[in-house]
Amino acid sequence: MVAQVKELCDAYRPEIWWFDGHWAFRTQHAVDAINEAIAYIVSRTPNVQINDRTGATPELEAEKKKSQDFMPPRCTFRVYRDRAMPEVAPNVSWEHIGTVGTSWGRDKTQKVEDYKSGEQLWDIEQKVETLGGRVCWNLGPDLDGSLDEMEVASLREVAQLRRKSHTV
């Protein structure tokens, strides 16, 4: 993993790194690898944003569960459980991660009623904004990279609602 992170960092210099290892590490090798990767990222992109799903030692995981404001070292924003958000505004930067449909990947068996409408997405975005967070919508591209038409339709609808709210 470290080699891939270095390659991405050097080739593209991403300003946001979104990891998805939100579980406790089982080996020292895993701890060392993520620490090396994050140190490399930070050394190349000083103002980088890194979410808190970088894995953790059991001690860090325990701290995270105790306080919604706990932030692991070198991480700059929290991501709570999938599709979850805090009940009160935390004192740290945070992001809500959600799906437009019911799946985290491409699911061709989803029905129309399985998708959130643009209005439902808008309602979630407004709640997140009220709590001081930002939103990341997960999309499930097909093997050829094409996006689900229903997801795109919902995102277009929420984009129209955003534009409308900024002109009022």
CSV table of N, CA and C in Angstrom, one decimal:
chain,number,residue,atom,x,y,z
A,1,MET,N,0.8,-1.2,0.0
A,1,MET,CA,0.0,0.0,0.0
A,1,MET,C,0.9,1.3,0.0
A,2,VAL,N,2.0,1.2,0.7
A,2,VAL,CA,2.8,2.4,0.8
A,2,VAL,C,3.3,2.9,-0.6
A,3,ALA,N,3.7,1.9,-1.4
A,3,ALA,CA,4.2,2.2,-2.7
A,3,ALA,C,3.1,2.9,-3.6
A,4,GLN,N,1.9,2.4,-3.5
A,4,GLN,CA,0.8,3.0,-4.2
A,4,GLN,C,0.5,4.4,-3.7
A,5,VAL,N,0.5,4.6,-2.4
A,5,VAL,CA,0.3,6.0,-1.9
A,5,VAL,C,1.4,6.9,-2.4
A,6,LYS,N,2.6,6.5,-2.3
A,6,LYS,CA,3.7,7.4,-2.8
A,6,LYS,C,3.5,7.7,-4.3
A,7,GLU,N,3.1,6.7,-5.1
A,7,GLU,CA,2.9,7.0,-6.5
A,7,GLU,C,1.8,8.0,-6.7
A,8,LEU,N,0.7,7.8,-6.1
A,8,LEU,CA,-0.4,8.7,-6.2
A,8,LEU,C,0.0,10.1,-5.7
A,9,CYS,N,0.7,10.2,-4.6
A,9,CYS,CA,1.1,11.5,-4.0
A,9,CYS,C,2.0,12.2,-5.0
A,10,ASP,N,3.0,11.5,-5.5
A,10,ASP,CA,4.0,12.2,-6.4
A,10,ASP,C,3.4,12.6,-7.7
A,11,ALA,N,2.5,11.7,-8.3
A,11,ALA,CA,2.0,12.0,-9.6
A,11,ALA,C,0.9,13.0,-9.6
A,12,TYR,N,0.0,13.1,-8.5
A,12,TYR,CA,-1.2,13.9,-8.6
A,12,TYR,C,-1.2,14.9,-7.4
A,13,ARG,N,-0.5,14.8,-6.4
A,13,ARG,CA,-0.5,15.7,-5.2
A,13,ARG,C,-2.0,16.0,-4.7
A,14,PRO,N,-2.7,14.9,-4.4
A,14,PRO,CA,-4.1,15.2,-3.9
A,14,PRO,C,-4.1,16.0,-2.7
A,15,GLU,N,-5.1,16.9,-2.6
A,15,GLU,CA,-5.2,17.7,-1.4
A,15,GLU,C,-6.1,17.1,-0.3
A,16,ILE,N,-6.8,16.0,-0.7
A,16,ILE,CA,-7.7,15.3,0.2
A,16,ILE,C,-7.4,13.8,0.0
A,17,TRP,N,-7.1,13.1,1.1
A,17,TRP,CA,-6.9,11.7,1.1
A,17,TRP,C,-8.0,11.1,2.0
A,18,TRP,N,-8.8,10.2,1.3
A,18,TRP,CA,-9.9,9.5,2.0
A,18,TRP,C,-9.6,8.0,2.1
A,19,PHE,N,-9.2,7.6,3.3
A,19,PHE,CA,-8.9,6.2,3.6
A,19,PHE,C,-10.2,5.6,4.1
A,20,ASP,N,-10.3,4.3,4.0
A,20,ASP,CA,-11.5,3.5,4.4
A,20,ASP,C,-11.1,2.4,5.3
A,21,GLY,N,-10.1,2.5,6.1
A,21,GLY,CA,-9.7,1.4,7.1
A,21,GLY,C,-10.1,1.8,8.5
A,22,HIS,N,-11.4,1.8,8.7
A,22,HIS,CA,-11.9,2.2,10.0
A,22,HIS,C,-12.1,1.0,11.0
A,23,TRP,N,-11.0,0.3,11.2
A,23,TRP,CA,-11.0,-0.8,12.1
A,23,TRP,C,-9.6,-0.8,12.8
A,24,ALA,N,-9.5,-1.6,13.9
A,24,ALA,CA,-8.3,-1.7,14.6
A,24,ALA,C,-7.3,-2.5,13.9
A,25,PHE,N,-6.0,-2.1,13.9
A,25,PHE,CA,-4.9,-2.8,13.3
A,25,PHE,C,-4.7,-4.1,14.1
A,26,ARG,N,-4.3,-5.1,13.4
A,26,ARG,CA,-4.0,-6.4,14.0
A,26,ARG,C,-2.5,-6.7,14.1
A,27,THR,N,-1.7,-6.0,13.3
A,27,THR,CA,-0.3,-6.2,13.2
A,27,THR,C,0.5,-4.9,13.3
A,28,GLN,N,1.7,-5.0,13.8
A,28,GLN,CA,2.6,-3.9,13.9
A,28,GLN,C,3.0,-3.4,12.5
A,29,HIS,N,3.1,-4.4,11.6
A,29,HIS,CA,3.4,-4.0,10.1
A,29,HIS,C,2.3,-3.1,9.6
A,30,ALA,N,1.1,-3.3,9.9
A,30,ALA,CA,0.0,-2.4,9.4
A,30,ALA,C,0.1,-1.0,10.0
A,31,VAL,N,0.4,-1.0,11.3
A,31,VAL,CA,0.6,0.3,12.0
A,31,VAL,C,1.8,1.1,11.3
A,32,ASP,N,2.9,0.4,11.1
A,32,ASP,CA,4.1,1.0,10.5
A,32,ASP,C,3.8,1.5,9.1
A,33,ALA,N,3.0,0.7,8.3
A,33,ALA,CA,2.7,1.0,6.9
A,33,ALA,C,1.9,2.3,6.8
A,34,ILE,N,0.8,2.4,7.6
A,34,ILE,CA,0.0,3.6,7.5
A,34,ILE,C,0.7,4.8,8.0
A,35,ASN,N,1.5,4.6,9.1
A,35,ASN,CA,2.3,5.7,9.6
A,35,ASN,C,3.3,6.2,8.5
A,36,GLU,N,4.0,5.3,7.8
A,36,GLU,CA,4.9,5.7,6.8
A,36,GLU,C,4.2,6.4,5.6
A,37,ALA,N,3.0,5.9,5.2
A,37,ALA,CA,2.2,6.5,4.1
A,37,ALA,C,1.8,7.9,4.5
A,38,ILE,N,1.2,8.0,5.7
A,38,ILE,CA,0.8,9.4,6.1
A,38,ILE,C,1.9,10.4,6.2
A,39,ALA,N,3.0,9.9,6.8
A,39,ALA,CA,4.2,10.8,7.0
A,39,ALA,C,4.7,11.3,5.6
A,40,TYR,N,4.6,10.4,4.6
A,40,TYR,CA,5.0,10.7,3.2
A,40,TYR,C,4.1,11.7,2.6
A,41,ILE,N,2.8,11.5,2.8
A,41,ILE,CA,1.8,12.4,2.3
A,41,ILE,C,2.0,13.8,2.9
A,42,VAL,N,2.1,13.9,4.2
A,42,VAL,CA,2.2,15.2,4.9
A,42,VAL,C,3.5,15.9,4.5
A,43,SER,N,4.6,15.1,4.2
A,43,SER,CA,5.8,15.8,3.8
A,43,SER,C,5.8,16.4,2.4
A,44,ARG,N,4.9,15.8,1.6
A,44,ARG,CA,4.8,16.3,0.2
A,44,ARG,C,3.7,17.3,0.0
A,45,THR,N,2.7,17.3,0.9
A,45,THR,CA,1.5,18.2,0.7
A,45,THR,C,1.2,18.7,2.1
A,46,PRO,N,1.9,19.8,2.6
A,46,PRO,CA,1.7,20.3,3.9
A,46,PRO,C,0.3,20.6,4.4
A,47,ASN,N,-0.5,21.1,3.6
A,47,ASN,CA,-1.9,21.5,4.0
A,47,ASN,C,-2.9,20.4,3.6
A,48,VAL,N,-2.5,19.2,3.5
A,48,VAL,CA,-3.3,18.1,3.1
A,48,VAL,C,-4.4,17.8,4.1
A,49,GLN,N,-5.6,17.3,3.6
A,49,GLN,CA,-6.6,16.9,4.5
A,49,GLN,C,-6.7,15.4,4.5
A,50,ILE,N,-6.7,14.7,5.6
A,50,ILE,CA,-6.7,13.3,5.7
A,50,ILE,C,-7.8,12.9,6.7
A,51,ASN,N,-8.7,12.0,6.3
A,51,ASN,CA,-9.8,11.6,7.2
A,51,ASN,C,-9.3,10.6,8.2
A,52,ASP,N,-10.1,10.3,9.2
A,52,ASP,CA,-9.7,9.5,10.3
A,52,ASP,C,-9.9,8.0,10.2
A,53,ARG,N,-10.2,7.6,9.0
A,53,ARG,CA,-10.3,6.1,8.7
A,53,ARG,C,-9.0,5.5,8.3
A,54,THR,N,-8.0,5.8,9.0
A,54,THR,CA,-6.7,5.3,8.7
A,54,THR,C,-6.3,4.1,9.5
A,55,GLY,N,-7.3,3.5,10.1
A,55,GLY,CA,-7.0,2.4,11.0
A,55,GLY,C,-6.5,2.9,12.3
A,56,ALA,N,-6.4,2.1,13.3
A,56,ALA,CA,-6.0,2.5,14.6
A,56,ALA,C,-5.5,1.4,15.5
A,57,THR,N,-4.7,1.7,16.4
A,57,THR,CA,-4.4,0.7,17.5
A,57,THR,C,-5.7,0.6,18.3
A,58,PRO,N,-5.8,-0.5,19.1
A,58,PRO,CA,-6.9,-0.7,19.9
A,58,PRO,C,-7.1,0.5,20.9
A,59,GLU,N,-6.0,1.1,21.3
A,59,GLU,CA,-6.1,2.3,22.3
A,59,GLU,C,-6.7,3.5,21.6
A,60,LEU,N,-6.3,3.7,20.3
A,60,LEU,CA,-6.9,4.9,19.6
A,60,LEU,C,-8.3,4.6,19.3
A,61,GLU,N,-8.7,3.4,19.0
A,61,GLU,CA,-10.1,3.1,18.7
A,61,GLU,C,-10.9,3.3,19.9
A,62,ALA,N,-10.4,3.0,21.1
A,62,ALA,CA,-11.1,3.2,22.4
A,62,ALA,C,-11.4,4.7,22.6
A,63,GLU,N,-10.3,5.5,22.3
A,63,GLU,CA,-10.4,7.0,22.5
A,63,GLU,C,-11.5,7.5,21.6
A,64,LYS,N,-11.5,7.0,20.3
A,64,LYS,CA,-12.4,7.5,19.3
A,64,LYS,C,-13.9,7.2,19.7
A,65,LYS,N,-14.1,6.1,20.4
A,65,LYS,CA,-15.5,5.7,20.8
A,65,LYS,C,-15.9,6.6,22.0
A,66,LYS,N,-15.0,7.0,22.8
A,66,LYS,CA,-15.3,7.8,24.0
A,66,LYS,C,-15.8,9.2,23.6
A,67,SER,N,-15.2,9.8,22.6
A,67,SER,CA,-15.5,11.2,22.2
A,67,SER,C,-15.7,11.4,20.8
A,68,GLN,N,-16.7,12.1,20.4
A,68,GLN,CA,-17.0,12.4,19.0
A,68,GLN,C,-16.0,13.4,18.5
A,69,ASP,N,-15.2,14.1,19.4
A,69,ASP,CA,-14.3,15.1,19.0
A,69,ASP,C,-12.8,14.6,19.0
A,70,PHE,N,-12.7,13.3,19.2
A,70,PHE,CA,-11.3,12.7,19.2
A,70,PHE,C,-10.8,12.6,17.7
A,71,MET,N,-9.6,13.0,17.5
A,71,MET,CA,-9.0,13.0,16.2
A,71,MET,C,-7.6,12.3,16.3
A,72,PRO,N,-7.5,11.2,15.5
A,72,PRO,CA,-6.2,10.5,15.5
A,72,PRO,C,-5.1,11.4,15.0
A,73,PRO,N,-3.8,11.1,15.4
A,73,PRO,CA,-2.7,11.9,15.0
A,73,PRO,C,-2.7,12.1,13.5
A,74,ARG,N,-2.3,13.3,13.0
A,74,ARG,CA,-2.2,13.6,11.6
A,74,ARG,C,-3.4,13.6,10.8
A,75,CYS,N,-4.6,13.3,11.4
A,75,CYS,CA,-5.8,13.3,10.6
A,75,CYS,C,-6.4,14.6,10.8
A,76,THR,N,-7.2,15.1,9.8
A,76,THR,CA,-7.7,16.5,9.9
A,76,THR,C,-9.2,16.5,9.9
A,77,PHE,N,-9.9,15.4,9.6
A,77,PHE,CA,-11.4,15.4,9.7
A,77,PHE,C,-11.9,14.0,10.0
A,78,ARG,N,-13.0,14.0,10.8
A,78,ARG,CA,-13.7,12.8,11.2
A,78,ARG,C,-14.7,12.3,10.2
A,79,VAL,N,-14.9,11.0,10.1
A,79,VAL,CA,-15.9,10.4,9.3
A,79,VAL,C,-16.6,9.4,10.3
A,80,TYR,N,-17.8,9.6,10.6
A,80,TYR,CA,-18.5,8.7,11.5
A,80,TYR,C,-18.9,7.4,10.8
A,81,ARG,N,-19.7,6.6,11.4
A,81,ARG,CA,-20.1,5.4,10.8
A,81,ARG,C,-20.8,5.7,9.4
A,82,ASP,N,-20.8,4.7,8.5
A,82,ASP,CA,-21.4,4.8,7.2
A,82,ASP,C,-22.8,5.3,7.4
A,83,ARG,N,-23.2,6.3,6.6
A,83,ARG,CA,-24.5,6.9,6.6
A,83,ARG,C,-24.9,7.5,7.9
A,84,ALA,N,-24.0,7.7,8.9
A,84,ALA,CA,-24.3,8.3,10.2
A,84,ALA,C,-23.8,9.7,10.3
A,85,MET,N,-24.4,10.4,11.3
A,85,MET,CA,-23.8,11.7,11.6
A,85,MET,C,-24.0,12.0,13.1
A,86,PRO,N,-23.2,12.8,13.6
A,86,PRO,CA,-23.4,13.1,15.1
A,86,PRO,C,-24.7,13.8,15.4
A,87,GLU,N,-25.1,13.7,16.6
A,87,GLU,CA,-26.4,14.3,17.0
A,87,GLU,C,-26.2,15.8,17.3
A,88,VAL,N,-25.0,16.2,17.8
A,88,VAL,CA,-24.7,17.6,18.0
A,88,VAL,C,-23.4,17.9,17.3
A,89,ALA,N,-23.3,19.2,17.0
A,89,ALA,CA,-22.1,19.6,16.2
A,89,ALA,C,-20.8,19.3,17.0
A,90,PRO,N,-19.9,18.5,16.4
A,90,PRO,CA,-18.6,18.2,17.0
A,90,PRO,C,-17.7,19.4,17.0
A,91,ASN,N,-16.7,19.4,17.7
A,91,ASN,CA,-15.7,20.5,17.8
A,91,ASN,C,-14.5,20.2,16.8
A,92,VAL,N,-14.7,19.3,15.9
A,92,VAL,CA,-13.7,19.0,14.9
A,92,VAL,C,-14.3,19.0,13.5
A,93,SER,N,-13.5,19.2,12.5
A,93,SER,CA,-14.0,19.1,11.1
A,93,SER,C,-14.5,17.6,10.9
A,94,TRP,N,-15.6,17.5,10.2
A,94,TRP,CA,-16.1,16.2,9.9
A,94,TRP,C,-16.9,16.1,8.6
A,95,GLU,N,-17.1,14.8,8.2
A,95,GLU,CA,-17.7,14.6,6.9
A,95,GLU,C,-18.7,13.4,7.0
A,96,HIS,N,-19.9,13.6,6.4
A,96,HIS,CA,-20.9,12.6,6.3
A,96,HIS,C,-20.7,11.8,5.0
A,97,ILE,N,-20.6,10.5,5.1
A,97,ILE,CA,-20.5,9.7,3.9
A,97,ILE,C,-21.8,8.9,3.7
A,98,GLY,N,-22.4,9.0,2.6
A,98,GLY,CA,-23.6,8.4,2.3
A,98,GLY,C,-23.7,7.9,0.9
A,99,THR,N,-24.8,7.1,0.6
A,99,THR,CA,-25.1,6.6,-0.7
A,99,THR,C,-26.3,7.2,-1.3
A,100,VAL,N,-26.4,7.3,-2.6
A,100,VAL,CA,-27.6,7.8,-3.3
A,100,VAL,C,-28.6,6.7,-3.4
A,101,GLY,N,-28.1,5.5,-3.6
A,101,GLY,CA,-29.0,4.3,-3.6
A,101,GLY,C,-28.8,3.5,-2.3
A,102,THR,N,-29.0,2.2,-2.3
A,102,THR,CA,-28.8,1.4,-1.1
A,102,THR,C,-27.4,0.8,-1.1
A,103,SER,N,-26.6,0.8,-2.1
A,103,SER,CA,-25.4,0.1,-2.2
A,103,SER,C,-24.2,1.0,-2.2
A,104,TRP,N,-23.1,0.5,-1.7
A,104,TRP,CA,-21.8,1.2,-1.8
A,104,TRP,C,-21.1,1.0,-3.1
A,105,GLY,N,-21.6,0.1,-3.9
A,105,GLY,CA,-21.0,-0.1,-5.2
A,105,GLY,C,-22.1,-0.2,-6.3
A,106,ARG,N,-21.8,-0.5,-7.5
A,106,ARG,CA,-22.8,-0.6,-8.5
A,106,ARG,C,-23.7,-1.8,-8.3
A,107,ASP,N,-25.0,-1.6,-8.2
A,107,ASP,CA,-26.0,-2.6,-7.9
A,107,ASP,C,-27.1,-2.5,-8.9
A,108,LYS,N,-27.0,-3.3,-10.0
A,108,LYS,CA,-28.0,-3.2,-11.0
A,108,LYS,C,-29.4,-3.8,-10.7
A,109,THR,N,-29.5,-4.3,-9.4
A,109,THR,CA,-30.8,-4.9,-9.0
A,109,THR,C,-31.6,-3.8,-8.2
A,110,GLN,N,-31.0,-2.6,-8.0
A,110,GLN,CA,-31.8,-1.6,-7.3
A,110,GLN,C,-33.0,-1.1,-8.1
A,111,LYS,N,-34.0,-0.9,-7.4
A,111,LYS,CA,-35.3,-0.4,-8.0
A,111,LYS,C,-35.3,1.2,-7.8
A,112,VAL,N,-36.2,1.8,-8.5
A,112,VAL,CA,-36.3,3.3,-8.5
A,112,VAL,C,-36.5,3.7,-7.0
A,113,GLU,N,-37.3,3.0,-6.3
A,113,GLU,CA,-37.6,3.4,-4.9
A,113,GLU,C,-36.4,3.2,-3.9
A,114,ASP,N,-35.3,2.5,-4.4
A,114,ASP,CA,-34.1,2.3,-3.6
A,114,ASP,C,-33.2,3.6,-3.6
A,115,TYR,N,-33.5,4.5,-4.5
A,115,TYR,CA,-32.6,5.7,-4.6
A,115,TYR,C,-33.2,6.9,-3.8
A,116,LYS,N,-32.3,7.7,-3.2
A,116,LYS,CA,-32.8,8.9,-2.6
A,116,LYS,C,-33.1,9.9,-3.7
A,117,SER,N,-34.1,10.7,-3.5
A,117,SER,CA,-34.4,11.8,-4.5
A,117,SER,C,-33.4,12.9,-4.2
A,118,GLY,N,-33.4,13.9,-5.1
A,118,GLY,CA,-32.6,15.0,-4.9
A,118,GLY,C,-33.0,15.8,-3.7
A,119,GLU,N,-34.3,15.8,-3.4
A,119,GLU,CA,-34.8,16.5,-2.2
A,119,GLU,C,-34.4,15.7,-0.9
A,120,GLN,N,-34.3,14.4,-1.0
A,120,GLN,CA,-33.8,13.7,0.2
A,120,GLN,C,-32.3,14.0,0.4
A,121,LEU,N,-31.6,14.0,-0.7
A,121,LEU,CA,-30.2,14.3,-0.5
A,121,LEU,C,-30.0,15.7,0.0
A,122,TRP,N,-30.8,16.7,-0.5
A,122,TRP,CA,-30.8,18.0,0.0
A,122,TRP,C,-31.1,18.1,1.5
A,123,ASP,N,-32.1,17.4,2.0
A,123,ASP,CA,-32.4,17.4,3.4
A,123,ASP,C,-31.2,16.9,4.2
A,124,ILE,N,-30.5,15.9,3.8
A,124,ILE,CA,-29.4,15.4,4.5
A,124,ILE,C,-28.3,16.4,4.4
A,125,GLU,N,-28.0,17.0,3.3
A,125,GLU,CA,-27.0,18.0,3.2
A,125,GLU,C,-27.2,19.2,4.1
A,126,GLN,N,-28.5,19.6,4.2
A,126,GLN,CA,-28.9,20.7,5.1
A,126,GLN,C,-28.6,20.4,6.6
A,127,LYS,N,-28.9,19.1,7.0
A,127,LYS,CA,-28.7,18.7,8.4
A,127,LYS,C,-27.2,18.7,8.6
A,128,VAL,N,-26.4,18.1,7.7
A,128,VAL,CA,-25.0,18.1,7.9
A,128,VAL,C,-24.4,19.5,8.0
A,129,GLU,N,-24.9,20.4,7.1
A,129,GLU,CA,-24.4,21.8,7.1
A,129,GLU,C,-24.7,22.4,8.5
A,130,THR,N,-25.9,22.2,9.0
A,130,THR,CA,-26.3,22.7,10.3
A,130,THR,C,-25.4,22.3,11.4
A,131,LEU,N,-24.9,21.0,11.3
A,131,LEU,CA,-24.0,20.5,12.3
A,131,LEU,C,-22.5,20.8,12.0
A,132,GLY,N,-22.3,21.6,11.0
A,132,GLY,CA,-20.9,22.1,10.6
A,132,GLY,C,-20.1,21.1,9.8
A,133,GLY,N,-20.7,20.1,9.2
A,133,GLY,CA,-19.9,19.1,8.4
A,133,GLY,C,-20.0,19.4,6.9
A,134,ARG,N,-19.5,18.4,6.2
A,134,ARG,CA,-19.6,18.4,4.7
A,134,ARG,C,-20.0,17.0,4.3
A,135,VAL,N,-20.4,16.9,3.1
A,135,VAL,CA,-21.0,15.6,2.6
A,135,VAL,C,-20.1,15.0,1.5
A,136,CYS,N,-20.0,13.7,1.5
A,136,CYS,CA,-19.4,13.0,0.4
A,136,CYS,C,-20.4,11.9,0.0
A,137,TRP,N,-20.9,12.0,-1.2
A,137,TRP,CA,-21.8,11.0,-1.8
A,137,TRP,C,-21.0,9.9,-2.5
A,138,ASN,N,-21.3,8.7,-2.1
A,138,ASN,CA,-20.6,7.6,-2.8
A,138,ASN,C,-21.4,7.2,-4.1
A,139,LEU,N,-20.7,7.0,-5.2
A,139,LEU,CA,-21.3,6.6,-6.4
A,139,LEU,C,-20.6,5.3,-6.8
A,140,GLY,N,-21.4,4.4,-7.5
A,140,GLY,CA,-20.9,3.1,-7.9
A,140,GLY,C,-20.8,3.1,-9.4
A,141,PRO,N,-19.7,3.4,-10.0
A,141,PRO,CA,-19.5,3.3,-11.4
A,141,PRO,C,-19.5,1.9,-11.9
A,142,ASP,N,-19.9,1.7,-13.2
A,142,ASP,CA,-19.9,0.4,-13.8
A,142,ASP,C,-18.4,0.1,-14.2
A,143,LEU,N,-18.2,-1.1,-14.7
A,143,LEU,CA,-16.9,-1.5,-15.1
A,143,LEU,C,-16.3,-0.6,-16.2
A,144,ASP,N,-17.1,0.0,-17.0
A,144,ASP,CA,-16.6,0.9,-18.0
A,144,ASP,C,-16.5,2.4,-17.5
A,145,GLY,N,-16.8,2.6,-16.2
A,145,GLY,CA,-16.7,3.9,-15.7
A,145,GLY,C,-17.9,4.7,-15.7
A,146,SER,N,-18.9,4.2,-16.4
A,146,SER,CA,-20.2,5.0,-16.5
A,146,SER,C,-20.9,4.9,-15.1
A,147,LEU,N,-21.7,6.0,-14.9
A,147,LEU,CA,-22.4,6.2,-13.6
A,147,LEU,C,-23.8,5.7,-13.8
A,148,ASP,N,-24.4,5.3,-12.7
A,148,ASP,CA,-25.8,4.9,-12.6
A,148,ASP,C,-26.7,6.1,-12.9
A,149,GLU,N,-27.5,5.9,-13.9
A,149,GLU,CA,-28.4,7.0,-14.4
A,149,GLU,C,-29.3,7.6,-13.2
A,150,MET,N,-29.8,6.7,-12.4
A,150,MET,CA,-30.6,7.2,-11.3
A,150,MET,C,-29.8,8.0,-10.3
A,151,GLU,N,-28.6,7.6,-10.0
A,151,GLU,CA,-27.7,8.4,-9.1
A,151,GLU,C,-27.5,9.7,-9.7
A,152,VAL,N,-27.1,9.7,-11.0
A,152,VAL,CA,-26.9,11.0,-11.7
A,152,VAL,C,-28.1,11.9,-11.6
A,153,ALA,N,-29.3,11.4,-11.9
A,153,ALA,CA,-30.5,12.1,-11.8
A,153,ALA,C,-30.7,12.8,-10.4
A,154,SER,N,-30.5,12.0,-9.4
A,154,SER,CA,-30.7,12.5,-8.0
A,154,SER,C,-29.7,13.6,-7.8
A,155,LEU,N,-28.4,13.4,-8.2
A,155,LEU,CA,-27.4,14.5,-8.0
A,155,LEU,C,-27.7,15.7,-8.8
A,156,ARG,N,-28.2,15.6,-10.0
A,156,ARG,CA,-28.6,16.8,-10.8
A,156,ARG,C,-29.7,17.5,-10.1
A,157,GLU,N,-30.6,16.8,-9.5
A,157,GLU,CA,-31.8,17.4,-8.8
A,157,GLU,C,-31.3,18.2,-7.6
A,158,VAL,N,-30.4,17.6,-6.8
A,158,VAL,CA,-29.8,18.3,-5.6
A,158,VAL,C,-29.0,19.5,-6.0
A,159,ALA,N,-28.3,19.4,-7.1
A,159,ALA,CA,-27.5,20.5,-7.6
A,159,ALA,C,-28.4,21.7,-8.0
A,160,GLN,N,-29.6,21.4,-8.6
A,160,GLN,CA,-30.6,22.5,-8.8
A,160,GLN,C,-31.1,23.1,-7.6
A,161,LEU,N,-31.3,22.3,-6.5
A,161,LEU,CA,-31.8,22.8,-5.3
A,161,LEU,C,-30.7,23.7,-4.6
A,162,ARG,N,-29.5,23.3,-4.7
A,162,ARG,CA,-28.4,24.1,-4.2
A,162,ARG,C,-28.3,25.4,-4.9
A,163,ARG,N,-28.4,25.4,-6.2
A,163,ARG,CA,-28.3,26.7,-7.0
A,163,ARG,C,-29.5,27.6,-6.6
A,164,LYS,N,-30.7,27.0,-6.5
A,164,LYS,CA,-31.9,27.7,-6.2
A,164,LYS,C,-31.7,28.4,-4.8
A,165,SER,N,-31.2,27.6,-3.8
A,165,SER,CA,-31.1,28.2,-2.5
A,165,SER,C,-30.1,29.3,-2.4
A,166,HIS,N,-29.1,29.3,-3.3
A,166,HIS,CA,-28.1,30.4,-3.3
A,166,HIS,C,-28.6,31.6,-4.0
A,167,THR,N,-29.7,31.5,-4.7
A,167,THR,CA,-30.2,32.7,-5.4
A,167,THR,C,-31.3,33.4,-4.7
A,168,VAL,N,-31.8,32.7,-3.6
A,168,VAL,CA,-32.9,33.3,-2.9
A,168,VAL,C,-32.4,34.3,-1.9
